[in-house]
Amino acid sequence: MVTRRDLLTFTSFSMALAALGFTPAVFAARRLKLAAQVPFTFEGLIQQARESARHPYVAPEQVPDSAVANINYDVYSKVMYKPEYALFNEGVSRFPVTFFSVSSLHKLPLKMSVVENKSAREIIQNADYFTFPDNYQNALSAVKGNVFSGFRVLEHQQSFESHGVKDWVSFLGASYFRAVGEQGQFGLSARGIAINTVFGDTKEEFPDFTHFWFETPEKGSDHLVVYALLDGPSVCGAYRFDMQRTKGVVMDVECSLFLRRDVGRLGIAPQTSMFWFSELAKGSASDWRPEVHDSDGLALWTGGDEHIWRPLNNPLQIRLSAFSDNNPRGFGLRQKQRDFASYLGSAGYERRPDLWVEPKGDWGKGAVQLVEIPTDDEIFDNIAAMWVPEKEAKAGSEYQFSYRLHWLADEPFPSKLARCGITRMGRGGNPGAYKDPDARKFMVEFQGDVLEHLPADTHLDAVVTASRGTLKDIRVEKSPGGKGHWRTFFDLHAEGKEPVELRLYLKSGDKTLSETWMYQYLPFTSSPKPMQGV
């Protein structure tokens, strides 16, 4: 156990080293065991990935099940990285880096290196870098070689004084990573790549980040640059992450991808989230809480300058929606409901971050694809969103993508038009006249400066379309709630069980007043079957 006295001694030691002129990398070497220097540049890493993709994939060796069988979820949550071995602990960066150990949940050991002056030194890993709970002091004794399975970036040097969650970025498992938003809460995850997500009978592939390089930051910098090598049966890639702690987190991502074999669905800048239910469509026996989700909708800003809001579903069967575009301006899964009263639980769903992808450069033609998978529990991620290029992904193809990830509480570039608010659905018709069992009434709310001060008797038009069925009783009114919101009502009659694609926006004369609301209505009555998500 590390005491406050140990921390004070460690701080004094680092100050003494600085006074003697030792560089941050030398300081790290004094605490962590580092291998000899080798040349390193991002261009060199890209070439390494390109060369690797020309050869058959060799799966990295995982630690044997028997070696980590005792490190289950409960034990793993109590394994602590020793602060004296943190990377960039003192005097260099605001943000120390610590590491996760391998476990029964994460059995792939990863390589980690420190970069300075175009040279890299690999960290020689050791189980002694960790403390373990009582009765598990030798939990990693059977593991030979590397023992790191991921890393996290801490908020500040004082994070070591508490075992509470103080990190703002975490990379752990396959190519998954996540960051906190403006309210300091983790939620949905991003991935380096998505390969064949729900693509016919083809099994989804989960490539791994196998080696990370941490660039020694300049003194006082609020950025941390990390490089990564991605490897999998179908792809090899090189990544550069420039991560900045702002009011949320901003990441500039550059990646070069090289395909070993054909890929049916190549997902760029993918993100993964959870949607169980909301007040829009909730089974009466689902749960006592009003809503349970990490994200409640997909937001799009198209290359044609249209802003779209698409609420999420928990369907009875896997659903794939594609939003074709050319050079999209942005997309992301959002958590619009920010009131505690919408959730009432202790999981902090009202604080979960949005994740917005801002493409850079020419992304060309393709589609933002949304995957919705059935679930009956909040423990599964069942939602995925990604950009899929139009051109087929063939073996030997090379791709370069650049984009910025915004982990915030709202879109970084919101529409100046009225924006979609809550959506509600119920049986169609009016009180005393519910005669059509196939009819559903929708209420969609809009809000924004363009509507806020309009008199209640202003005539607005709702432009509503449906892929099938009949629309009736379309009307627009100013909400009586006194917040300047407006809402649209309409009834949809659609026989059968096939989905209905709905589209709605407000206008006054020839002037568009709102962003576009889109929804996939699923006229099913039974509860979804559980299925593990993506």
PDB file of N, CA, C and O in Angstrom, residues 245-284:
ATOM      1  N   ARG A 245      -7.457  17.580 -22.976  1.00  0.00           N
ATOM      2  CA  ARG A 245      -8.493  17.727 -21.944  1.00  0.00           C
ATOM      3  C   ARG A 245      -9.024  19.146 -22.012  1.00  0.00           C
ATOM      4  O   ARG A 245      -8.331  20.102 -21.676  1.00  0.00           O
ATOM      5  N   THR A 246     -10.268  19.297 -22.480  1.00  0.00           N
ATOM      6  CA  THR A 246     -10.928  20.598 -22.557  1.00  0.00           C
ATOM      7  C   THR A 246     -12.076  20.568 -21.563  1.00  0.00           C
ATOM      8  O   THR A 246     -11.965  19.935 -20.515  1.00  0.00           O
ATOM      9  N   LYS A 247     -13.192  21.234 -21.864  1.00  0.00           N
ATOM     10  CA  LYS A 247     -14.358  21.098 -20.981  1.00  0.00           C
ATOM     11  C   LYS A 247     -14.878  19.669 -21.018  1.00  0.00           C
ATOM     12  O   LYS A 247     -15.544  19.219 -20.101  1.00  0.00           O
ATOM     13  N   GLY A 248     -14.582  18.959 -22.088  1.00  0.00           N
ATOM     14  CA  GLY A 248     -14.763  17.520 -22.178  1.00  0.00           C
ATOM     15  C   GLY A 248     -13.437  16.928 -22.569  1.00  0.00           C
ATOM     16  O   GLY A 248     -12.431  17.123 -21.904  1.00  0.00           O
ATOM     17  N   VAL A 249     -13.413  16.212 -23.691  1.00  0.00           N
ATOM     18  CA  VAL A 249     -12.174  15.683 -24.252  1.00  0.00           C
ATOM     19  C   VAL A 249     -12.262  15.818 -25.769  1.00  0.00           C
ATOM     20  O   VAL A 249     -13.310  15.556 -26.369  1.00  0.00           O
ATOM     21  N   VAL A 250     -11.165  16.240 -26.388  1.00  0.00           N
ATOM     22  CA  VAL A 250     -11.063  16.314 -27.839  1.00  0.00           C
ATOM     23  C   VAL A 250      -9.895  15.444 -28.269  1.00  0.00           C
ATOM     24  O   VAL A 250      -8.810  15.509 -27.682  1.00  0.00           O
ATOM     25  N   MET A 251     -10.125  14.614 -29.285  1.00  0.00           N
ATOM     26  CA  MET A 251      -9.076  13.748 -29.821  1.00  0.00           C
ATOM     27  C   MET A 251      -8.962  13.960 -31.323  1.00  0.00           C
ATOM     28  O   MET A 251      -9.947  13.830 -32.046  1.00  0.00           O
ATOM     29  N   ASP A 252      -7.764  14.275 -31.803  1.00  0.00           N
ATOM     30  CA  ASP A 252      -7.495  14.287 -33.235  1.00  0.00           C
ATOM     31  C   ASP A 252      -6.893  12.938 -33.604  1.00  0.00           C
ATOM     32  O   ASP A 252      -5.863  12.526 -33.043  1.00  0.00           O
ATOM     33  N   VAL A 253      -7.547  12.250 -34.530  1.00  0.00           N
ATOM     34  CA  VAL A 253      -7.165  10.889 -34.891  1.00  0.00           C
ATOM     35  C   VAL A 253      -6.708  10.852 -36.341  1.00  0.00           C
ATOM     36  O   VAL A 253      -7.393  11.383 -37.226  1.00  0.00           O
ATOM     37  N   GLU A 254      -5.575  10.249 -36.578  1.00  0.00           N
ATOM     38  CA  GLU A 254      -5.102   9.950 -37.926  1.00  0.00           C
ATOM     39  C   GLU A 254      -4.863   8.455 -38.006  1.00  0.00           C
ATOM     40  O   GLU A 254      -4.257   7.870 -37.098  1.00  0.00           O
ATOM     41  N   CYS A 255      -5.338   7.833 -39.082  1.00  0.00           N
ATOM     42  CA  CYS A 255      -5.109   6.400 -39.223  1.00  0.00           C
ATOM     43  C   CYS A 255      -4.830   6.045 -40.671  1.00  0.00           C
ATOM     44  O   CYS A 255      -5.377   6.654 -41.600  1.00  0.00           O
ATOM     45  N   SER A 256      -3.951   5.070 -40.853  1.00  0.00           N
ATOM     46  CA  SER A 256      -3.661   4.479 -42.153  1.00  0.00           C
ATOM     47  C   SER A 256      -3.954   2.997 -42.040  1.00  0.00           C
ATOM     48  O   SER A 256      -3.427   2.314 -41.147  1.00  0.00           O
ATOM     49  N   LEU A 257      -4.818   2.502 -42.932  1.00  0.00           N
ATOM     50  CA  LEU A 257      -5.305   1.130 -42.854  1.00  0.00           C
ATOM     51  C   LEU A 257      -4.909   0.360 -44.111  1.00  0.00           C
ATOM     52  O   LEU A 257      -4.979   0.886 -45.223  1.00  0.00           O
ATOM     53  N   PHE A 258      -4.554  -0.920 -43.918  1.00  0.00           N
ATOM     54  CA  PHE A 258      -4.107  -1.771 -45.006  1.00  0.00           C
ATOM     55  C   PHE A 258      -4.827  -3.116 -44.880  1.00  0.00           C
ATOM     56  O   PHE A 258      -4.696  -3.787 -43.852  1.00  0.00           O
ATOM     57  N   LEU A 259      -5.585  -3.483 -45.915  1.00  0.00           N
ATOM     58  CA  LEU A 259      -6.417  -4.682 -45.842  1.00  0.00           C
ATOM     59  C   LEU A 259      -5.662  -5.916 -46.315  1.00  0.00           C
ATOM     60  O   LEU A 259      -5.074  -5.927 -47.393  1.00  0.00           O
ATOM     61  N   ARG A 260      -5.698  -6.952 -45.497  1.00  0.00           N
ATOM     62  CA  ARG A 260      -5.135  -8.249 -45.868  1.00  0.00           C
ATOM     63  C   ARG A 260      -6.104  -9.031 -46.754  1.00  0.00           C
ATOM     64  O   ARG A 260      -5.686  -9.831 -47.589  1.00  0.00           O
ATOM     65  N   ARG A 261      -7.396  -8.847 -46.496  1.00  0.00           N
ATOM     66  CA  ARG A 261      -8.390  -9.586 -47.257  1.00  0.00           C
ATOM     67  C   ARG A 261      -9.652  -8.739 -47.398  1.00  0.00           C
ATOM     68  O   ARG A 261      -9.772  -7.666 -46.800  1.00  0.00           O
ATOM     69  N   ASP A 262     -10.593  -9.209 -48.224  1.00  0.00           N
ATOM     70  CA  ASP A 262     -11.823  -8.468 -48.463  1.00  0.00           C
ATOM     71  C   ASP A 262     -12.596  -8.292 -47.159  1.00  0.00           C
ATOM     72  O   ASP A 262     -12.639  -9.194 -46.306  1.00  0.00           O
ATOM     73  N   VAL A 263     -13.229  -7.114 -47.026  1.00  0.00           N
ATOM     74  CA  VAL A 263     -14.059  -6.812 -45.860  1.00  0.00           C
ATOM     75  C   VAL A 263     -15.449  -6.425 -46.362  1.00  0.00           C
ATOM     76  O   VAL A 263     -15.588  -5.548 -47.220  1.00  0.00           O
ATOM     77  N   GLY A 264     -16.467  -7.070 -45.845  1.00  0.00           N
ATOM     78  CA  GLY A 264     -17.822  -6.785 -46.284  1.00  0.00           C
ATOM     79  C   GLY A 264     -18.344  -5.450 -45.798  1.00  0.00           C
ATOM     80  O   GLY A 264     -19.033  -4.728 -46.528  1.00  0.00           O
ATOM     81  N   ARG A 265     -18.054  -5.110 -44.542  1.00  0.00           N
ATOM     82  CA  ARG A 265     -18.467  -3.817 -43.985  1.00  0.00           C
ATOM     83  C   ARG A 265     -17.288  -3.232 -43.222  1.00  0.00           C
ATOM     84  O   ARG A 265     -16.899  -3.729 -42.162  1.00  0.00           O
ATOM     85  N   LEU A 266     -16.696  -2.175 -43.773  1.00  0.00           N
ATOM     86  CA  LEU A 266     -15.555  -1.514 -43.147  1.00  0.00           C
ATOM     87  C   LEU A 266     -16.063  -0.270 -42.431  1.00  0.00           C
ATOM     88  O   LEU A 266     -16.461   0.707 -43.054  1.00  0.00           O
ATOM     89  N   GLY A 267     -16.055  -0.295 -41.101  1.00  0.00           N
ATOM     90  CA  GLY A 267     -16.592   0.799 -40.297  1.00  0.00           C
ATOM     91  C   GLY A 267     -15.499   1.737 -39.828  1.00  0.00           C
ATOM     92  O   GLY A 267     -14.617   1.339 -39.062  1.00  0.00           O
ATOM     93  N   ILE A 268     -15.574   2.993 -40.266  1.00  0.00           N
ATOM     94  CA  ILE A 268     -14.588   4.011 -39.903  1.00  0.00           C
ATOM     95  C   ILE A 268     -15.149   4.876 -38.778  1.00  0.00           C
ATOM     96  O   ILE A 268     -16.322   5.232 -38.773  1.00  0.00           O
ATOM     97  N   ALA A 269     -14.290   5.242 -37.831  1.00  0.00           N
ATOM     98  CA  ALA A 269     -14.680   6.054 -36.670  1.00  0.00           C
ATOM     99  C   ALA A 269     -15.913   5.487 -35.982  1.00  0.00           C
ATOM    100  O   ALA A 269     -16.876   6.202 -35.704  1.00  0.00           O
ATOM    101  N   PRO A 270     -15.906   4.184 -35.672  1.00  0.00           N
ATOM    102  CA  PRO A 270     -17.099   3.578 -35.068  1.00  0.00           C
ATOM    103  C   PRO A 270     -17.248   3.943 -33.604  1.00  0.00           C
ATOM    104  O   PRO A 270     -16.271   4.203 -32.895  1.00  0.00           O
ATOM    105  N   GLN A 271     -18.483   3.953 -33.166  1.00  0.00           N
ATOM    106  CA  GLN A 271     -18.792   4.170 -31.758  1.00  0.00           C
ATOM    107  C   GLN A 271     -19.853   3.175 -31.322  1.00  0.00           C
ATOM    108  O   GLN A 271     -20.690   2.750 -32.109  1.00  0.00           O
ATOM    109  N   THR A 272     -19.790   2.786 -30.055  1.00  0.00           N
ATOM    110  CA  THR A 272     -20.620   1.717 -29.516  1.00  0.00           C
ATOM    111  C   THR A 272     -21.295   2.202 -28.243  1.00  0.00           C
ATOM    112  O   THR A 272     -20.643   2.774 -27.369  1.00  0.00           O
ATOM    113  N   SER A 273     -22.610   1.950 -28.137  1.00  0.00           N
ATOM    114  CA  SER A 273     -23.345   2.456 -26.983  1.00  0.00           C
ATOM    115  C   SER A 273     -24.423   1.462 -26.560  1.00  0.00           C
ATOM    116  O   SER A 273     -24.542   0.365 -27.129  1.00  0.00           O
ATOM    117  N   MET A 274     -25.208   1.862 -25.558  1.00  0.00           N
ATOM    118  CA  MET A 274     -26.281   1.027 -25.026  1.00  0.00           C
ATOM    119  C   MET A 274     -27.595   1.789 -25.031  1.00  0.00           C
ATOM    120  O   MET A 274     -27.668   2.931 -24.586  1.00  0.00           O
ATOM    121  N   PHE A 275     -28.631   1.150 -25.575  1.00  0.00           N
ATOM    122  CA  PHE A 275     -29.982   1.692 -25.495  1.00  0.00           C
ATOM    123  C   PHE A 275     -30.915   0.545 -25.143  1.00  0.00           C
ATOM    124  O   PHE A 275     -31.136  -0.359 -25.948  1.00  0.00           O
ATOM    125  N   TRP A 276     -31.456   0.588 -23.921  1.00  0.00           N
ATOM    126  CA  TRP A 276     -32.416  -0.428 -23.502  1.00  0.00           C
ATOM    127  C   TRP A 276     -33.836   0.069 -23.773  1.00  0.00           C
ATOM    128  O   TRP A 276     -34.563  -0.500 -24.568  1.00  0.00           O
ATOM    129  N   PHE A 277     -34.226   1.163 -23.135  1.00  0.00           N
ATOM    130  CA  PHE A 277     -35.552   1.714 -23.385  1.00  0.00           C
ATOM    131  C   PHE A 277     -35.572   3.185 -22.996  1.00  0.00           C
ATOM    132  O   PHE A 277     -34.726   3.681 -22.248  1.00  0.00           O
ATOM    133  N   SER A 278     -36.578   3.893 -23.524  1.00  0.00           N
ATOM    134  CA  SER A 278     -36.828   5.283 -23.168  1.00  0.00           C
ATOM    135  C   SER A 278     -38.329   5.456 -22.984  1.00  0.00           C
ATOM    136  O   SER A 278     -39.105   4.502 -23.157  1.00  0.00           O
ATOM    137  N   GLU A 279     -38.749   6.660 -22.663  1.00  0.00           N
ATOM    138  CA  GLU A 279     -40.176   6.928 -22.510  1.00  0.00           C
ATOM    139  C   GLU A 279     -40.906   6.916 -23.845  1.00  0.00           C
ATOM    140  O   GLU A 279     -42.128   6.864 -23.878  1.00  0.00           O
ATOM    141  N   LEU A 280     -40.170   6.940 -24.950  1.00  0.00           N
ATOM    142  CA  LEU A 280     -40.797   6.856 -26.267  1.00  0.00           C
ATOM    143  C   LEU A 280     -41.439   5.494 -26.475  1.00  0.00           C
ATOM    144  O   LEU A 280     -42.550   5.391 -26.983  1.00  0.00           O
ATOM    145  N   ALA A 281     -40.728   4.431 -26.124  1.00  0.00           N
ATOM    146  CA  ALA A 281     -41.244   3.073 -26.311  1.00  0.00           C
ATOM    147  C   ALA A 281     -40.682   2.185 -25.217  1.00  0.00           C
ATOM    148  O   ALA A 281     -39.533   1.754 -25.285  1.00  0.00           O
ATOM    149  N   LYS A 282     -41.495   1.918 -24.208  1.00  0.00           N
ATOM    150  CA  LYS A 282     -41.057   1.140 -23.057  1.00  0.00           C
ATOM    151  C   LYS A 282     -42.110   0.104 -22.712  1.00  0.00           C
ATOM    152  O   LYS A 282     -43.284   0.426 -22.576  1.00  0.00           O
ATOM    153  N   GLY A 283     -41.661  -1.150 -22.586  1.00  0.00           N
ATOM    154  CA  GLY A 283     -42.564  -2.174 -22.115  1.00  0.00           C
ATOM    155  C   GLY A 283     -42.907  -1.961 -20.656  1.00  0.00           C
ATOM    156  O   GLY A 283     -42.076  -1.505 -19.858  1.00  0.00           O
ATOM    157  N   SER A 284     -44.103  -2.297 -20.258  1.00  0.00           N
ATOM    158  CA  SER A 284     -44.558  -2.000 -18.897  1.00  0.00           C
ATOM    159  C   SER A 284     -43.781  -2.770 -17.840  1.00  0.00           C
ATOM    160  O   SER A 284     -43.727  -2.347 -16.687  1.00  0.00           O
TER     161      SER A 284
END
